[in-house]
mmCIF file of C-alpha atoms in Angstrom:
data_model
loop_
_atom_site.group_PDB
_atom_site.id
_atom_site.type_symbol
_atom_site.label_atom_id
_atom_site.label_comp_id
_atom_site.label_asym_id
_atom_site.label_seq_id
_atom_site.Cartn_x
_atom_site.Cartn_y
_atom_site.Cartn_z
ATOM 1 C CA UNK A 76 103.091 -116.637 -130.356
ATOM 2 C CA UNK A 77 106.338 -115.187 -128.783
ATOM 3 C CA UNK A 78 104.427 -112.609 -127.250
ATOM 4 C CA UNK A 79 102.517 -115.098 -124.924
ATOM 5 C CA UNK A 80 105.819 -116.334 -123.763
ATOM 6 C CA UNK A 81 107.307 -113.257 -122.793
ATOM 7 C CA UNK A 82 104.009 -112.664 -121.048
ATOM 8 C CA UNK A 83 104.542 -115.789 -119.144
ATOM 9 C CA UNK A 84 107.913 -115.321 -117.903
ATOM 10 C CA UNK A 85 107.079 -111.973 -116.733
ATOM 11 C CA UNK A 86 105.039 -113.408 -114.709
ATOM 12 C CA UNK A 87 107.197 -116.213 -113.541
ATOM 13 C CA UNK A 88 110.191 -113.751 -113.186
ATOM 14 C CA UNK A 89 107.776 -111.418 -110.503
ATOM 15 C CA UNK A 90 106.759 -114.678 -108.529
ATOM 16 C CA UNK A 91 110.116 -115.659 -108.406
ATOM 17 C CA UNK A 92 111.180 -112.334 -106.700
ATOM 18 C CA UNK A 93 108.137 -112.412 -104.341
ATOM 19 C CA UNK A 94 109.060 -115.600 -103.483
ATOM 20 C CA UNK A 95 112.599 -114.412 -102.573
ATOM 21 C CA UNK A 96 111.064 -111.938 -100.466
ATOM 22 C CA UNK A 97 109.112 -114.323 -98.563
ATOM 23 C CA UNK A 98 112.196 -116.440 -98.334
ATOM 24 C CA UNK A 99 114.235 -113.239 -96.926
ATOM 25 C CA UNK A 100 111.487 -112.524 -94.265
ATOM 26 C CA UNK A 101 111.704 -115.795 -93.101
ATOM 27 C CA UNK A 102 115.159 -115.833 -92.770
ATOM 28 C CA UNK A 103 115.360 -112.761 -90.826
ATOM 29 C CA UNK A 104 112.757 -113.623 -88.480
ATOM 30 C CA UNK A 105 114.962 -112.981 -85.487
ATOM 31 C CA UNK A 106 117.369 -110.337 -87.268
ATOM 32 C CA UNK A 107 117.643 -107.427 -84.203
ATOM 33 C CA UNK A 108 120.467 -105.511 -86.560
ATOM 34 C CA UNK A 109 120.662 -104.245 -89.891
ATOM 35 C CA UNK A 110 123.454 -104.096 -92.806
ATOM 36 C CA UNK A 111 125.594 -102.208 -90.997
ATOM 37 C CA UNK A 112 125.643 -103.840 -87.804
ATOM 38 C CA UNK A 113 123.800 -101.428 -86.040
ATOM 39 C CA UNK A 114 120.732 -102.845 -83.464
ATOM 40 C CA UNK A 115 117.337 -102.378 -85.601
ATOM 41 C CA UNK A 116 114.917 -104.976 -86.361
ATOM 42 C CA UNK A 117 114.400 -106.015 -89.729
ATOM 43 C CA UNK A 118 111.118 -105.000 -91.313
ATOM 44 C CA UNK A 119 109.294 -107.606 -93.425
ATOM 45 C CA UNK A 120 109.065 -107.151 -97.166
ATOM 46 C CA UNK A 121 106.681 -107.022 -99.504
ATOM 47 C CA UNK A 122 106.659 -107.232 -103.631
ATOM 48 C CA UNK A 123 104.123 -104.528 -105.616
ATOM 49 C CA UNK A 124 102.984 -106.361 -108.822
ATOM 50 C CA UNK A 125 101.987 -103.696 -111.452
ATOM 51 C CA UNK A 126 100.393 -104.309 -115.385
ATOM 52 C CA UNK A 127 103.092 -103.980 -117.632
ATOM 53 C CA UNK A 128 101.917 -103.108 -121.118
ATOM 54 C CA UNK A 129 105.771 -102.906 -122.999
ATOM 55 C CA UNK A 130 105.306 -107.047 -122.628
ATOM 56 C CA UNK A 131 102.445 -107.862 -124.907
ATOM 57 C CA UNK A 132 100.151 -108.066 -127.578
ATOM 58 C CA UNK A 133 96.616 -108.138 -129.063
ATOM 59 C CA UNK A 134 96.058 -106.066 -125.868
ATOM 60 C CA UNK A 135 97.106 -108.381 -123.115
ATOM 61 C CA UNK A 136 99.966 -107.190 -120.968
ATOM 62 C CA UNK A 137 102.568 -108.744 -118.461
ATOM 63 C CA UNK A 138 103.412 -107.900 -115.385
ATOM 64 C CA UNK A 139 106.286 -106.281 -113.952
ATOM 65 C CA UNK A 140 107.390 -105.668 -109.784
ATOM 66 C CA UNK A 141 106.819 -101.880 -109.297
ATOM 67 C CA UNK A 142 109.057 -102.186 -106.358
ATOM 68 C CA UNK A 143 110.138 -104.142 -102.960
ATOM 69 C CA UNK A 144 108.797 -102.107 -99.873
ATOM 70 C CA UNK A 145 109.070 -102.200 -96.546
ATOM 71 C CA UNK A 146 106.085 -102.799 -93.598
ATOM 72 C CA UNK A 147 106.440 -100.497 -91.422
ATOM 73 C CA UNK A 148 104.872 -102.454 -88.592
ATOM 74 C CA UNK A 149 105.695 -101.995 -84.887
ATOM 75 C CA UNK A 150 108.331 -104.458 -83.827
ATOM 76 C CA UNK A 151 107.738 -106.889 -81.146
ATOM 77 C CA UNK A 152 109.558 -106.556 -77.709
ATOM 78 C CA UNK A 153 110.941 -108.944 -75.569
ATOM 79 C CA UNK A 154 112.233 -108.514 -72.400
ATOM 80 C CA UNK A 155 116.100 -109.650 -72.289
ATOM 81 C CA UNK A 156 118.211 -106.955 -70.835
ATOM 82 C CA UNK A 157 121.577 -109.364 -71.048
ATOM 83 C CA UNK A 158 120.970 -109.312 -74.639
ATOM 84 C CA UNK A 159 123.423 -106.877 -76.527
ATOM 85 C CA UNK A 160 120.932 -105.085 -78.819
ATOM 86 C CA UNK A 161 118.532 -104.473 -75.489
ATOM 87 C CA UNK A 162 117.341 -101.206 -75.646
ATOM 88 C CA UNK A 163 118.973 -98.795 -72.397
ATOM 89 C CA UNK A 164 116.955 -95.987 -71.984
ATOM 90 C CA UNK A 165 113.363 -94.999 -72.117
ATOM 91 C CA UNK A 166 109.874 -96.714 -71.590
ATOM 92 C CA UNK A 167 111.069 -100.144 -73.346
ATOM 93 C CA UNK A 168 114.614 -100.281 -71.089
ATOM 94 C CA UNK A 169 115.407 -104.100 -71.157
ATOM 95 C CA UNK A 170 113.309 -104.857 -74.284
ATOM 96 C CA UNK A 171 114.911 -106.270 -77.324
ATOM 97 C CA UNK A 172 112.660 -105.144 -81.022
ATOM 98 C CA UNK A 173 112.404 -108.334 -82.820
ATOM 99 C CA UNK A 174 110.967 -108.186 -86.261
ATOM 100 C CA UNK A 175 107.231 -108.639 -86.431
ATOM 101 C CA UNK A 176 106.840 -110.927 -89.028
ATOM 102 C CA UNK A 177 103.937 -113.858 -89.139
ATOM 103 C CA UNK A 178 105.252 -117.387 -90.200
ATOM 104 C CA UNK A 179 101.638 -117.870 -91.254
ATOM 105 C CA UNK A 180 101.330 -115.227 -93.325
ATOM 106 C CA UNK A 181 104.439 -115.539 -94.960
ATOM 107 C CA UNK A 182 103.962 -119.526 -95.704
ATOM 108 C CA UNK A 183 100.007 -118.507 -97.338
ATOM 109 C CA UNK A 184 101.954 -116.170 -99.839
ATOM 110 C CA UNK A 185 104.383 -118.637 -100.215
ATOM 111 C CA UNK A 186 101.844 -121.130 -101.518
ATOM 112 C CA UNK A 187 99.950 -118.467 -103.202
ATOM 113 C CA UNK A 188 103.023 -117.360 -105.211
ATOM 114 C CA UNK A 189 104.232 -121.127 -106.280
ATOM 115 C CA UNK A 190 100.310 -122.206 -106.944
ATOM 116 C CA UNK A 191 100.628 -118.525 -109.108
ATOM 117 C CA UNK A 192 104.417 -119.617 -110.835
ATOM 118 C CA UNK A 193 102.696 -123.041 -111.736
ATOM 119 C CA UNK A 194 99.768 -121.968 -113.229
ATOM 120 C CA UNK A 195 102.083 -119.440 -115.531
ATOM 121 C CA UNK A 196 104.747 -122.732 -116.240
ATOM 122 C CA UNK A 197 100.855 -124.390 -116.971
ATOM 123 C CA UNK A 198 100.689 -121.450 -119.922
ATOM 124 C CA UNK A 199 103.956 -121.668 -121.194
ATOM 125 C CA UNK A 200 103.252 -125.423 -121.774
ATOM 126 C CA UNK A 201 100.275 -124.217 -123.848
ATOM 127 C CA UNK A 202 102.201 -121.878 -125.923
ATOM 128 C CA UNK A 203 104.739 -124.580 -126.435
ATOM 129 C CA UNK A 204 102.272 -127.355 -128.179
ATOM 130 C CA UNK A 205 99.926 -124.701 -129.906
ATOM 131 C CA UNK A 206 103.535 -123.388 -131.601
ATOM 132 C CA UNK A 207 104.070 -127.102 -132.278
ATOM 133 C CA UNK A 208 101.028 -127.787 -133.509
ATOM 134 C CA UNK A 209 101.434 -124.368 -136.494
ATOM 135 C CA UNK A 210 104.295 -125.882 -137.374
ATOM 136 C CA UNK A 211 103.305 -129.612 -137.759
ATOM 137 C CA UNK A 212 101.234 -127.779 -141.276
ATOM 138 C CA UNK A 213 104.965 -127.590 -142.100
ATOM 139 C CA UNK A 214 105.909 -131.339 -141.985
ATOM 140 C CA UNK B 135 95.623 -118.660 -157.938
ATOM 141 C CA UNK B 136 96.082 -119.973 -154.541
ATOM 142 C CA UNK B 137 92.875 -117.725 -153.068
ATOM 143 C CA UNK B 138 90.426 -120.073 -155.909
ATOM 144 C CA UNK B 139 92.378 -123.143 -155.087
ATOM 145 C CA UNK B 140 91.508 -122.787 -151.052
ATOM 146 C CA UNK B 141 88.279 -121.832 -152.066
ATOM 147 C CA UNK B 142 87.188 -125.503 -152.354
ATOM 148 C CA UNK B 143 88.215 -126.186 -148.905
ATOM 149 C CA UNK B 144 87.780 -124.439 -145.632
ATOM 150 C CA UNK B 145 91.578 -123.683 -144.575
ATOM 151 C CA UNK B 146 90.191 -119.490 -144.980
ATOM 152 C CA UNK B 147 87.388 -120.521 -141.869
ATOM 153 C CA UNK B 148 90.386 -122.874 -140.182
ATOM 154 C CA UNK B 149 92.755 -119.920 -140.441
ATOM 155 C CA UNK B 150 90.293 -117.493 -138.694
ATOM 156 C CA UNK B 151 90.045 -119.462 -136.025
ATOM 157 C CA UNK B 152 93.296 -120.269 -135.809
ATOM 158 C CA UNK B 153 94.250 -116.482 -135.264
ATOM 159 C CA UNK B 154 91.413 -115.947 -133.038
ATOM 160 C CA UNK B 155 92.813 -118.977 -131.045
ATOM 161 C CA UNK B 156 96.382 -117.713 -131.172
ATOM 162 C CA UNK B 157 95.362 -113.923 -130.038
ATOM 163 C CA UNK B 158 92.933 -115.080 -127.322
ATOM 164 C CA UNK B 159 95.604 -117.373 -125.972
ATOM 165 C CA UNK B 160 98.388 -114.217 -125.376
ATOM 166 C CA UNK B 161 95.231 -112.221 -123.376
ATOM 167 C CA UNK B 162 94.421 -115.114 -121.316
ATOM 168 C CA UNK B 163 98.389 -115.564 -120.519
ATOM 169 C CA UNK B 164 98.226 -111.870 -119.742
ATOM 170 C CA UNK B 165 95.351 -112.631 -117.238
ATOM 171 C CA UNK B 166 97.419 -115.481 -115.507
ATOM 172 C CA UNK B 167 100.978 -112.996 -115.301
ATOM 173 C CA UNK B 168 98.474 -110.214 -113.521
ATOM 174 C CA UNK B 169 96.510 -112.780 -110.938
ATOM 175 C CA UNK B 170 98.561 -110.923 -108.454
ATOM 176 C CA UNK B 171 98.258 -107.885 -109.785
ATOM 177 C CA UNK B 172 96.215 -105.289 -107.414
ATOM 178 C CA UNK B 173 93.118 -104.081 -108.992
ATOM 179 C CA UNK B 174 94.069 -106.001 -112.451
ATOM 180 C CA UNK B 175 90.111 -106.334 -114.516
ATOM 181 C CA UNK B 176 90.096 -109.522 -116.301
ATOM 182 C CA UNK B 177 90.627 -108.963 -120.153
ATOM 183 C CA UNK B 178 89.036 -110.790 -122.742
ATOM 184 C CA UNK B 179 88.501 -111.164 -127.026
ATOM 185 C CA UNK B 180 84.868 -110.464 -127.866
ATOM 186 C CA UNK B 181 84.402 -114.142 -128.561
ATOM 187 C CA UNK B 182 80.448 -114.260 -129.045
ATOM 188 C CA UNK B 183 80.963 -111.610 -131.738
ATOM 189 C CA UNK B 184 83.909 -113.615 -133.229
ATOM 190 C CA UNK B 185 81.363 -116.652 -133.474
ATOM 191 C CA UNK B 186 79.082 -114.344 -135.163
ATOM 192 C CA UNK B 187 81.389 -113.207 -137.719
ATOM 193 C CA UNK B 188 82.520 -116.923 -138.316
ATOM 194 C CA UNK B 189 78.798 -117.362 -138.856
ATOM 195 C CA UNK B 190 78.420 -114.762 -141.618
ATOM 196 C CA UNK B 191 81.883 -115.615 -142.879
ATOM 197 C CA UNK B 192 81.156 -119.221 -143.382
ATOM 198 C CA UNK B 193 77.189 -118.054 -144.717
ATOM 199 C CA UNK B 194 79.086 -116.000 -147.347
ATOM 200 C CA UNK B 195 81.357 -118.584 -148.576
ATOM 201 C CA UNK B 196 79.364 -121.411 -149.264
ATOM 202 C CA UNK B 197 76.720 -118.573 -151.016
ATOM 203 C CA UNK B 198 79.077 -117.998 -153.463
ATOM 204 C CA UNK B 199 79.509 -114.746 -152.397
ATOM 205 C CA UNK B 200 83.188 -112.731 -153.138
ATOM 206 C CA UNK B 201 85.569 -112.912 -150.157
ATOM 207 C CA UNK B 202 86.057 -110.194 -148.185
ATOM 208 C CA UNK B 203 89.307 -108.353 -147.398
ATOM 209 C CA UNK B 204 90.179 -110.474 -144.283
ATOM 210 C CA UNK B 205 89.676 -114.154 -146.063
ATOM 211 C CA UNK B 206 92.157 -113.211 -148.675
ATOM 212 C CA UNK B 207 95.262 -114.985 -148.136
ATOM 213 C CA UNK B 208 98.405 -112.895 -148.651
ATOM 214 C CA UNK B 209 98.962 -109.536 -150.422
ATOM 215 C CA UNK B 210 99.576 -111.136 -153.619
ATOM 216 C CA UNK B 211 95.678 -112.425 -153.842
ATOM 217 C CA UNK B 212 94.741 -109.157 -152.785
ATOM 218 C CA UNK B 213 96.089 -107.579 -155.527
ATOM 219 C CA UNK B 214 95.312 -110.660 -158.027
ATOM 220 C CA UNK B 215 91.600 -110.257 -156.575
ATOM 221 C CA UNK B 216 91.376 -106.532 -157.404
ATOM 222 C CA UNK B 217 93.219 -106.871 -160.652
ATOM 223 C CA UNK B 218 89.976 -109.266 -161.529
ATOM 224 C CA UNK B 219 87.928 -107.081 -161.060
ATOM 225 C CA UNK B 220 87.795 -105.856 -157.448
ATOM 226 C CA UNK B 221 86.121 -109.209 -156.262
ATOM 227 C CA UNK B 222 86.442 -108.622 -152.546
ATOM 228 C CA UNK B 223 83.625 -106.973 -150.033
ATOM 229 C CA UNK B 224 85.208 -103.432 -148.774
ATOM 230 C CA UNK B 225 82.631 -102.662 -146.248
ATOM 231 C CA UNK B 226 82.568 -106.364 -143.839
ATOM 232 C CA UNK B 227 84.226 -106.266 -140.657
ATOM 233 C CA UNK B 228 87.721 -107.902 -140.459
ATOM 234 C CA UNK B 229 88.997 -110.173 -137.960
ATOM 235 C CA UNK B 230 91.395 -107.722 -137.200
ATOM 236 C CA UNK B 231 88.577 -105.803 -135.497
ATOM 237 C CA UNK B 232 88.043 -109.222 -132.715
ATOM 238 C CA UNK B 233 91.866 -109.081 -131.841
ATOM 239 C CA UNK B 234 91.981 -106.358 -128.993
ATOM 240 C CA UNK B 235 91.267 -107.025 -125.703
ATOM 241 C CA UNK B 236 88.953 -105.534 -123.679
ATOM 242 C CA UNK B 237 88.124 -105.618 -119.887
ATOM 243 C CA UNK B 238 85.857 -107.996 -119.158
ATOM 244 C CA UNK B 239 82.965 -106.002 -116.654
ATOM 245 C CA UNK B 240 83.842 -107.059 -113.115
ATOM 246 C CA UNK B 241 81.602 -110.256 -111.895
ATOM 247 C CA UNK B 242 79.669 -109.459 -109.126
ATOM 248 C CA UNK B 243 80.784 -112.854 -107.797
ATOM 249 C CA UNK B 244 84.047 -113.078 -108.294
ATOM 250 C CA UNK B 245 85.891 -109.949 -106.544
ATOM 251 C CA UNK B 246 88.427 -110.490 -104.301
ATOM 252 C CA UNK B 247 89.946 -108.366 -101.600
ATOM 253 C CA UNK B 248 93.271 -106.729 -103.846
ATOM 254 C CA UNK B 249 90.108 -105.740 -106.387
ATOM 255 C CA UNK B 250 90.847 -107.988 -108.901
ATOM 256 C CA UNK B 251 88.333 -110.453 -110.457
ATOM 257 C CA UNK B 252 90.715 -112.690 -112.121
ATOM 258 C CA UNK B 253 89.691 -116.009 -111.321
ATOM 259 C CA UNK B 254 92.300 -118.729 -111.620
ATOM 260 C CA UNK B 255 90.479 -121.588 -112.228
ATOM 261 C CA UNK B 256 88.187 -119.679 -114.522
ATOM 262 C CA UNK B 257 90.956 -118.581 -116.717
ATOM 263 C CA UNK B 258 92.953 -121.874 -116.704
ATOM 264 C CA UNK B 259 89.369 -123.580 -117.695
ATOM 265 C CA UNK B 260 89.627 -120.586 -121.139
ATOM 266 C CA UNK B 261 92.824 -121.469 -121.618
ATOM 267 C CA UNK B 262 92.285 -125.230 -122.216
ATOM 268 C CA UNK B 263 89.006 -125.104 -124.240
ATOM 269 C CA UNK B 264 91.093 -122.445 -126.442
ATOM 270 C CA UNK B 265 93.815 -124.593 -126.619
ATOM 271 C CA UNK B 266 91.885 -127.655 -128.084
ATOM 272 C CA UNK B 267 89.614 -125.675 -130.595
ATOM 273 C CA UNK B 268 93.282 -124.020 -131.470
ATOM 274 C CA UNK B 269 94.439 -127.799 -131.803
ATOM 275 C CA UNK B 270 91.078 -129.163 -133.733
ATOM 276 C CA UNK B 271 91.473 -126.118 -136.166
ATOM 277 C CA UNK B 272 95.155 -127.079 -136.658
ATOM 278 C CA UNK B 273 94.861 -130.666 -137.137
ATOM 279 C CA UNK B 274 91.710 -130.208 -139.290
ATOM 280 C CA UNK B 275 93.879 -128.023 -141.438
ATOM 281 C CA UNK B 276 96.807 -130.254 -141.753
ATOM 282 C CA UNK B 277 94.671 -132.899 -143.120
ATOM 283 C CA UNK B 278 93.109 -130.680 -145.803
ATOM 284 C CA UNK B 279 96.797 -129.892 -146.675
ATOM 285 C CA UNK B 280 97.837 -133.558 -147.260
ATOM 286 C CA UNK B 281 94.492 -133.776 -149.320
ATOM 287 C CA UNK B 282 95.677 -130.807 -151.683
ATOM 288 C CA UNK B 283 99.084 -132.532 -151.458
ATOM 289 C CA UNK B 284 97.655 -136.050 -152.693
ATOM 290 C CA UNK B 285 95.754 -134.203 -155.245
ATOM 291 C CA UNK B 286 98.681 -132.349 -156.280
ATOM 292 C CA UNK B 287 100.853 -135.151 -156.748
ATOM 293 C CA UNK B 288 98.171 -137.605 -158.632
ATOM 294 C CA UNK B 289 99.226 -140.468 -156.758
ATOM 295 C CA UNK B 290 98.140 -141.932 -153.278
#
């Protein structure tokens, strides 16, 4: 029955993540540098779910993230030459690149990804009473 | 011993179920961890040909008929049965042969756009009705235990 938990919390574990992801898109919604300080909008995010078969039994599998990649989607340009990070030279002189990254898009896959995390906590529940319920033979 | 003693009862049919249950319950958890999964198929235990089995299982036992090598209780009946006589059915299927999953053939209703077909709802619904007949098998067991305990201990 140990199995089905670990199955579970694989699953939890990769919401989580994708939900941290959504959270960090949001955050940097109006980020016009990167790590190092250096003017480049941030690109949104996204989690890659794959099957995991080392979590598992009976032939059921869990899931693992295969990796955190990056959209490469155009940015979006906005004209404010005062601003520091405005770009000097060529056909977007004056423009600042803002990350392109939908609020409505990113607040659907947040619902989608705690609606997914509750239905897993749902299962885990399950597991929990149907273990209790083998062991009440016992007592 | 304990194989004849369990005989009178049906804890063997209870416990098939009960691992059934138990196995069926880790794929359907696997099906709710992938629902996000890209181009996950839905996976499933061949339960119609579990109920058939539990048909012919329960047909056999209350013909009379010697158990087979799946309704024999631990090692130690095994080799108790065989000492008597090799009293157990070689050539049935066992329920080890229900517990793999399988991928369910994609529904030509439910497909969704990441080609999955794993239907939330549909697989919570599974999970619930397996969940009670896990429970019903479990409590109907326990009470068949206390029975064997009353008897054992010749006193109410």
């Amino acid at each position: 029955m140990f199995a089905a938990l670990d199955i579970s919390a694989s699953a939890l574990v990769a919401q989580r993540l994708r939900l941290t992801t959504i959270s960090g898109n949001l955050a940097n919604m109006m980020t016009t540098r990167n790590e190092l300080g250096e003017p480049e909008p941030y690109q949104p995010r996204f989690v890659v779910f794959q099957v995991d078969p080392s979590v598992g039994a009976f032939g059921a599998s869990g899931v693992r993230v295969a990796g955190i990649e990056r959209d490469p989607v155009e940015p979006i340009y906005k004209y404010e030459p005062n601003h520091p990070d405005a770009i000097k030279t060529g056909p977007y002189a004056g423009f600042v690149a803002y990350p392109n990254i939908n609020m409505m898009t990113e607040f659907t896959d947040a619902l989608l990804a705690a609606r997914a995390y509750e239905a897993n906590l749902g299962a885990v529940e399950i597991t929990k009473d149907m273990t209790q319920q083998t062991l009440r033979i016992l007592a | 011993m304990f194989a004849y003693l369990f005989q009178a009862t049906t804890i063997p049919t209870l416990e098939q179920v009960v691992r059934f249950t138990q196995a069926r319950h880790h794929v359907l958890a696997g099906n709710l961890a992938n629902i996000d999964t890209p181009g996950y198929q839905v996976r499933d235990l061949p339960v119609e040909e579990f109920r058939n089995y539990l048909r012919e299982f329960i047909a056999r036992r209350q013909s009379g008929l010697p158990p087979a090598g799946s309704e024999v209780l631990s090692p130690g009946d095994l080799a108790y049965l065989q000492h008597a006589g090799g009293a157990f059915l070689p050539g049935t299927k066992r329920l080890e042969h229900f517990l793999r999953a399988q991928t369910v053939e994609p529904s030509p209703t439910v497909l969704f756009h990441d080609w999955t077909n794993c239907s939330l709802e549909h697989q919570v619904t599974e999970m619930v009705k397996n969940h009670l007949l896990h429970n019903t098998a479990m409590a109907i067991m326990a009470s068949q235990f206390r029975q064997l305990q009353t008897a054992i201990a010749e006193h109410l």
